[in-house]
XYZ file of C-alpha atoms in Angstrom:
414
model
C -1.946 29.405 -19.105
C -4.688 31.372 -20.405
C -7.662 28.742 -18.759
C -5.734 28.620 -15.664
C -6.020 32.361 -15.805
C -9.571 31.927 -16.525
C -10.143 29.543 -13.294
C -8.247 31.648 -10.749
C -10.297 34.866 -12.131
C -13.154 32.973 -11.678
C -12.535 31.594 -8.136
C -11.054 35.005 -7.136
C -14.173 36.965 -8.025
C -16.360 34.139 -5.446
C -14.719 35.573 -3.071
C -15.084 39.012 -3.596
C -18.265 38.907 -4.219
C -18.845 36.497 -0.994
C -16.539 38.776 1.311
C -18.257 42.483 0.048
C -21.531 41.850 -1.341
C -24.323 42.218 1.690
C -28.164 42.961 0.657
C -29.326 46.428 0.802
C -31.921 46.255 3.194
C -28.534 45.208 5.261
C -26.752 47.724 3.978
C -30.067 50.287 5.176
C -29.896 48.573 8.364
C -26.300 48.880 9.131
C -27.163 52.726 8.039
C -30.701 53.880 10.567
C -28.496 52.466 13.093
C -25.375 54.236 12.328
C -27.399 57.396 12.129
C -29.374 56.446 15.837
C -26.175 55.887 17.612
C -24.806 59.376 15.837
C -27.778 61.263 16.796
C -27.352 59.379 20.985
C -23.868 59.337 21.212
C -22.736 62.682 19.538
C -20.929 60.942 16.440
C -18.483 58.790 18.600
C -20.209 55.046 17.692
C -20.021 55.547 14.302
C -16.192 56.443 14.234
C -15.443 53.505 16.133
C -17.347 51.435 13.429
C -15.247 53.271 10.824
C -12.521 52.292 12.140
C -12.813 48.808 12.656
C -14.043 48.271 9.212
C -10.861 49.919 7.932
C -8.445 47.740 10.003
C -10.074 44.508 8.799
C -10.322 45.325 5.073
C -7.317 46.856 4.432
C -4.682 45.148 6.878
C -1.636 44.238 4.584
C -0.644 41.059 4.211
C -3.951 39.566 5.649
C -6.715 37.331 4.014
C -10.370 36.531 5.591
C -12.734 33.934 4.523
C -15.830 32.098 4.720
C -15.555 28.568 6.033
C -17.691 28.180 2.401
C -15.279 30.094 0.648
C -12.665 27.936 2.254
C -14.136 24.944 1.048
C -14.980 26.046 -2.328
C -11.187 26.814 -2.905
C -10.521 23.534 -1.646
C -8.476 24.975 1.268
C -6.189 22.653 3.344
C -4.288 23.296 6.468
C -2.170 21.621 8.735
C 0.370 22.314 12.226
C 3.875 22.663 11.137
C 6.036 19.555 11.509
C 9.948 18.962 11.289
C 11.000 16.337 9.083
C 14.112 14.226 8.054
C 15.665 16.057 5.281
C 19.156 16.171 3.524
C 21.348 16.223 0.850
C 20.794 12.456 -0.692
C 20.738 10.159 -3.440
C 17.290 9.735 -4.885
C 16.168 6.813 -6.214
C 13.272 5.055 -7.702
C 11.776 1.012 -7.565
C 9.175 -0.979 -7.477
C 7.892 -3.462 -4.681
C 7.992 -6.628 -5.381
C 8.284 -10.120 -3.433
C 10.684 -13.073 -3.143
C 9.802 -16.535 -4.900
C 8.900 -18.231 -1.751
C 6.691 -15.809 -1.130
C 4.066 -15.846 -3.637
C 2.730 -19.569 -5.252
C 0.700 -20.517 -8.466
C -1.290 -23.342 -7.339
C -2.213 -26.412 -10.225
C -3.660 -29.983 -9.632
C -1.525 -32.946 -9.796
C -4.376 -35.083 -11.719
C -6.965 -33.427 -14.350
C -10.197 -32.834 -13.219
C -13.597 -30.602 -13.488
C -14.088 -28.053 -10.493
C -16.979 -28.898 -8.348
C -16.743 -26.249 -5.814
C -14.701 -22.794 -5.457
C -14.287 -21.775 -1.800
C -12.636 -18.223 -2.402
C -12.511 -15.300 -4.307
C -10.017 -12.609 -4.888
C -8.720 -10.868 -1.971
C -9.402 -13.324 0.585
C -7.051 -13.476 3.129
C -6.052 -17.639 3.389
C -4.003 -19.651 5.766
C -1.159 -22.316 5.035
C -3.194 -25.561 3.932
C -6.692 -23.958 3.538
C -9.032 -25.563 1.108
C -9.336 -23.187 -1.860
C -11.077 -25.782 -4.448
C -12.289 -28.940 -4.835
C -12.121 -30.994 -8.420
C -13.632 -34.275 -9.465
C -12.859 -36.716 -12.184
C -13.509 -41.254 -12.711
C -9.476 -40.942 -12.565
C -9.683 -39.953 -9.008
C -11.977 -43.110 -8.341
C -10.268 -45.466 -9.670
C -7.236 -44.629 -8.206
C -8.790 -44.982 -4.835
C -10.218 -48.319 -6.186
C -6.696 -49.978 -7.067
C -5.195 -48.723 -3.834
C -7.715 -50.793 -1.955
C -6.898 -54.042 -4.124
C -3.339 -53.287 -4.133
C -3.793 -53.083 -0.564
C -6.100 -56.154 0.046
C -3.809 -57.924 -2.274
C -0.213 -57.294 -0.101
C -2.007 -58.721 2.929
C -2.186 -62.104 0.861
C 1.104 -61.681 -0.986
C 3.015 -60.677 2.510
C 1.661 -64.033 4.565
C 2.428 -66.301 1.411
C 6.241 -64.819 1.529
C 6.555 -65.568 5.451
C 4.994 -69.045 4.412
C 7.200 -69.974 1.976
C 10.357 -68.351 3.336
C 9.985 -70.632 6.401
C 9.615 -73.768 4.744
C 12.299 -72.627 2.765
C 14.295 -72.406 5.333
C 13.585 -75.457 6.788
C 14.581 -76.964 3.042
C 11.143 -77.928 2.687
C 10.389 -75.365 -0.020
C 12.384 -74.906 -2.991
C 14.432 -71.703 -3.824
C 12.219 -70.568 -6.916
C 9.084 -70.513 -5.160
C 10.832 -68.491 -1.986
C 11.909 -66.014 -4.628
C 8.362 -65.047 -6.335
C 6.853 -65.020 -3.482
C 9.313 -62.604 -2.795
C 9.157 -60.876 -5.842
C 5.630 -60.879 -6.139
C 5.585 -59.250 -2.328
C 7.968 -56.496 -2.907
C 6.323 -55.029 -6.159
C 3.137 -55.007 -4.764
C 4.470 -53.149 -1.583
C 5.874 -50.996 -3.953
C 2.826 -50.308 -5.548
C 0.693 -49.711 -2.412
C 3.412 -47.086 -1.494
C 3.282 -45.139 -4.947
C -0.677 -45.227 -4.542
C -0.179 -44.115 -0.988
C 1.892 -40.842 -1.677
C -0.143 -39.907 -4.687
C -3.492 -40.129 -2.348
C -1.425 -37.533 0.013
C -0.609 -35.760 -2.457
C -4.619 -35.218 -3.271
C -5.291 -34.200 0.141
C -6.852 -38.056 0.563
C -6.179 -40.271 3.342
C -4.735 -43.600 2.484
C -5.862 -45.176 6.038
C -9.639 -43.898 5.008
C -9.233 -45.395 1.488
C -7.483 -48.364 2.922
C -10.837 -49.145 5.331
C -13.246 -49.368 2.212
C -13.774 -44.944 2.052
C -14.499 -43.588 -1.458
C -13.682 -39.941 -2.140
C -15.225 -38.258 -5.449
C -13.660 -34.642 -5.245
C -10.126 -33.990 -4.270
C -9.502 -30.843 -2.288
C -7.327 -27.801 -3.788
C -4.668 -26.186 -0.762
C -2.263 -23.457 -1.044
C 0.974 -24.171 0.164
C 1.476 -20.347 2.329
C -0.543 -18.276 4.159
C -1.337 -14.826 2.428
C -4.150 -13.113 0.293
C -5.647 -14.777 -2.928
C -4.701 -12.298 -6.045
C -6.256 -14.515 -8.835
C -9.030 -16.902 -9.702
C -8.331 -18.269 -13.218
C -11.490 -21.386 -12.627
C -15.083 -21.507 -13.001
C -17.477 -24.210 -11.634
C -17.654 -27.064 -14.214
C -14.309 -26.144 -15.412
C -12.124 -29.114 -16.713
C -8.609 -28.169 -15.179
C -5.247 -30.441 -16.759
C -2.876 -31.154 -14.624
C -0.465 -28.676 -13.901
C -3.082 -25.639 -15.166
C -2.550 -22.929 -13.393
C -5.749 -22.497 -10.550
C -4.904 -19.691 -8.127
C -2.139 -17.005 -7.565
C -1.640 -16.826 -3.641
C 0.767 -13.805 -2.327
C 1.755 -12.861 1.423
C 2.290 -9.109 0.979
C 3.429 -9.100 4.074
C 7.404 -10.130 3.256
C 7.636 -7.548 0.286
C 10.480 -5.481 -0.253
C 12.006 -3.010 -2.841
C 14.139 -3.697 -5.428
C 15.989 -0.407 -6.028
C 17.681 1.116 -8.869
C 20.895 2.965 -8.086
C 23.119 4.703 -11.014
C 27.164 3.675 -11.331
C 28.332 7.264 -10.229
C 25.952 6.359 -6.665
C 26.908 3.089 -5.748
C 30.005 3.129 -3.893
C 27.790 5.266 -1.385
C 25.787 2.283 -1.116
C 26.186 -0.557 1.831
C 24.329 -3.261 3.759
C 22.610 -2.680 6.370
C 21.935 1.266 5.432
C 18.323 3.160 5.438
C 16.834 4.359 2.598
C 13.530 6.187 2.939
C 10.913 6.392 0.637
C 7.020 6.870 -0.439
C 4.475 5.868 -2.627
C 2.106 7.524 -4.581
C -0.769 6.181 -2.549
C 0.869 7.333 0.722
C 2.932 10.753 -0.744
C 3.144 12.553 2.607
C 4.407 9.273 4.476
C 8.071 8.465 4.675
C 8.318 4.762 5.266
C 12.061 3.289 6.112
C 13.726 0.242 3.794
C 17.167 -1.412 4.742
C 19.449 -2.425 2.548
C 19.766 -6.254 2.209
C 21.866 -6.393 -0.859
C 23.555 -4.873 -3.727
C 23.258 -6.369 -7.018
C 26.457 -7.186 -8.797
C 25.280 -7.157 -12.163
C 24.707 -3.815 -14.258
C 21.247 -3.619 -16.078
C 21.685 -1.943 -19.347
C 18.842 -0.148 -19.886
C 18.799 1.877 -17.678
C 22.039 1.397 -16.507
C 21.706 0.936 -13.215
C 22.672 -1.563 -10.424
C 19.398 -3.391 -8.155
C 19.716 -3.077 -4.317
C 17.136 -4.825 -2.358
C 15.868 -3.627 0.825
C 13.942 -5.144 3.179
C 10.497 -2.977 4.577
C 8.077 -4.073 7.333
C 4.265 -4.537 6.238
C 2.481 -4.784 9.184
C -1.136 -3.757 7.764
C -0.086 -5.340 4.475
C -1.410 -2.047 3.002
C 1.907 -1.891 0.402
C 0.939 -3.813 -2.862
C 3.436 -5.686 -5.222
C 3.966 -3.577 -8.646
C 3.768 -0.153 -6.640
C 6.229 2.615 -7.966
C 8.198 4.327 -5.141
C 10.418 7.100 -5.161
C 13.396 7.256 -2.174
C 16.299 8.462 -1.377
C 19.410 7.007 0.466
C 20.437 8.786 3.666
C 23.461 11.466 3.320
C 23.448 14.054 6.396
C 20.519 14.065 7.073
C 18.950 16.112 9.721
C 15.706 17.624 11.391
C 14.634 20.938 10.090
C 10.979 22.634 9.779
C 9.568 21.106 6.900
C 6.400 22.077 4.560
C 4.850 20.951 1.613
C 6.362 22.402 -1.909
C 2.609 23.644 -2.165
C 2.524 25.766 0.836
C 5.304 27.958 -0.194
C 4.271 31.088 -2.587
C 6.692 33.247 -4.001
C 6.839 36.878 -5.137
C 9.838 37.717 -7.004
C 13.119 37.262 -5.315
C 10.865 36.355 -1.967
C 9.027 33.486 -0.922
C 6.082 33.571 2.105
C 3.554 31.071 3.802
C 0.063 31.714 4.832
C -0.496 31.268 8.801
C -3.721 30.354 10.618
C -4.462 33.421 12.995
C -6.314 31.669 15.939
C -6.090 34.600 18.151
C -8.373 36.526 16.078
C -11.223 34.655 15.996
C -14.805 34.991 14.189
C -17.481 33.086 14.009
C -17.564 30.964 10.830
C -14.475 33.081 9.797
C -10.909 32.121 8.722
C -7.964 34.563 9.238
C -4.641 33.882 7.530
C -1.480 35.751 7.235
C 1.294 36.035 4.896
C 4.763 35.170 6.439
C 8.004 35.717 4.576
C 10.274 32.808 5.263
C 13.919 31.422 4.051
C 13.861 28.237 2.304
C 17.188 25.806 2.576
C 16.873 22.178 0.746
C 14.389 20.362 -1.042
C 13.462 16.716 -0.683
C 10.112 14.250 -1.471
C 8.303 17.368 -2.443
C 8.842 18.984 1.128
C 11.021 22.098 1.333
C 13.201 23.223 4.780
C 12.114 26.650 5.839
C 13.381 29.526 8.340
C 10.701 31.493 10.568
C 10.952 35.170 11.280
C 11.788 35.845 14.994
C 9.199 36.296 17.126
C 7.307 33.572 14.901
C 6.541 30.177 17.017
C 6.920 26.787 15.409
C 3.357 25.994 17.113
C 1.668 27.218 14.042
C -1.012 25.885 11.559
C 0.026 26.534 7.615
C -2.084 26.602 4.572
C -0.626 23.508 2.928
C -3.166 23.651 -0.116
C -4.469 26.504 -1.697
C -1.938 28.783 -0.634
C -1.312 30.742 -4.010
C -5.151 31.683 -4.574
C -4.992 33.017 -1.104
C -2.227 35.179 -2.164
C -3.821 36.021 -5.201
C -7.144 37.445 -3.366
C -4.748 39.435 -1.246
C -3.421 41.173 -4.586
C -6.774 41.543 -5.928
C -8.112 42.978 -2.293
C -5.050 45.547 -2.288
C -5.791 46.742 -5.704
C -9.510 46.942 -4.716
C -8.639 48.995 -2.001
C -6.078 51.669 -4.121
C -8.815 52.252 -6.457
């Protein structure tokens, strides 16, 4: 309390000395003209002057800065707004995403990475080639699919040979039935070599025509944005090592935790609104998809899952949210839990005056108001009549402002 003290007694001072200090051959100035205008005018300029200084320094409940001494202060401002607020259960989650909607991707064979083709962050498509990995394996794979292959076109004309001379009794039934034998495994063979070739991202017909690949090509299964890259080039990856983590951000939703006493309030289908700590002054809207039926135990709480649109795929898995579940709610003038100063048993706002205008001036003025409910850090307030809603509010730096006012009044008493 005592550095805080320090700061704002600091700060405070700035802007004294900013607001009242003025160089003395300004000060002379302001004085050989005073003194002309008396000596033209019979006295009557300078008691205008006197006056006008008076009004602006010591007009209660008033504060006037520098657009420096605004910025210094760190000053923020912005129009008054309603907002959605109510009495509500608050809750807290974390966004995460379905199974189906994020992938680890691994080889099926063993190999050593030969080329990478993206790095973390990329935005991929469904089937896009993320890798590529070589290994002799690969090769001679390819190599016994083409003799396999060769080898069925031999084995398939001996079977129709021998099955119509066997059916013409010419041929015996033993050789009919290796030939048949014989055909079938090999067909079976070819087809095994076949899938596993798809399976590579290879193309059996290529193979099949005499075609050689070296490298194999890496895909992910879903479209989305590429969160890891666990390879290096050279790299020997086994099979089934994991290669890439591939998410698509933009199905995620929130998983919810709601306490016992809450969750008979709690149904399918309902709105929950809630922010994040990257986006604290934006209320984004969930719906409920489910309600868990499972207590965890620490804490213990029940999970309801609620489905959010992503559109610019701007909300991240692992984010922290804070929200609350809609109970009569309504609109109401709404400001920041910053904005509002209070003084004893009464609270107040600082107002933009944009009527009284000065050049590379501010103007603000202290507004008692009534405050009703508080929710996501905003608090409902109640304007004096006479007061439009059309206003601009100090929204940061509102109790320094109020502090200079103090300091200016006691100034002006002594």
């Amino acid at each position: 309390m005592r550095n805080i003290a320090i700061v704002s007694a600091a700060i405070i001072t700035f802007l004294m000395v900013g607001c009242n200090d003025k160089p003395e051959s300004e000060m002379g100035h302001n004085e050989n003209s005073s003194t002309s205008e008396k000596m033209k005018n019979n006295g009557d300029a300078h008691v205008e002057e006197g006056e006008h200084n008076e009004e602006e320094e010591g007009e209660e409940g008033v504060v006037i800065l520098t657009m420096q001494q605004a910025e210094t202060i760190g000053l923020e401002t912005k129009t008054l707004e309603e907002r959605n607020l109510g009495n509500n259960i608050k809750v807290t989650g974390m966004l995460e995403l379905f199974p189906q909607d994020q992938a680890n991707i691994s080889p099926f064979v063993g190999g050593n990475v030969s080329s990478i083709k993206v790095v973390p962050g990329d935005n991929v498509r469904k089937g896009q080639v993320l890798a590529y990995i070589e290994h002799p394996d690969i090769i001679a794979m390819q190599q016994e699919y083409q003799e396999k292959n060769d080898e069925l076109v031999f084995l398939k004309q001996d079977f129709e040979r021998k099955q119509t001379l066997y059916d013409k009794g010419v041929s015996s039934g033993k050789e009919f039935q290796m030939a048949q034998s014989q055909y079938r495994s090999t067909t079976s063979s070819v087809n095994g070599l076949r899938s596993q070739l798809r399976l590579l991202g290879i193309n059996p017909d290529k193979v099949a025509e005499g075609q050689i690949y070296s490298a194999v090509p890496i895909t992910t299964p879903i479209s989305g944005y590429v969160d890891e890259v666990m390879i290096s080039l050279g790299d020997y990856v086994a099979q089934q090592s994991k290669m890439f983590s591939i998410s698509d951000n933009s199905k995620i939703y929130v998983n919810f935790k709601v306490y016992e006493k809450d969750i008979k309030q709690i149904k399918k289908g309902q709105q929950i609104h809630f922010s994040t700590a990257s986006r604290p002054d934006e209320l984004l809207k969930a719906t409920v998809r489910s309600v868990g039926k499972t207590f965890n135990t620490d804490p213990k709480a029940l999970e309801v899952l609620a489905d959010i649109e992503n559109k610019d795929k701007d909300l991240l898995p692992g984010m922290y949210v804070e929200g609350r579940i809609v109970q009569g709610e309504k609109m109401v003038l709404a400001v920041p839990e910053d904005a509002i100063v209070k003084n004893g048993e009464k609270t107040f706002i600082f107002v933009q005056d944009n009527d009284k205008k000065e050049e590379n001036k501010l103007r603000f003025n202290m507004v008692p108001v009534n405050i009703g409910i508080s929710d996501l850090g905003y608090v409902e307030i109640s304007l004096p009549s006479g007061i439009s809603k059309d206003i601009t509010i100090v929204t940061k730096g509102a109790y320094i402002l109020s502090s200079e006012m103090i300091k200016s009044e006691l100034g002006d008493d002594d």
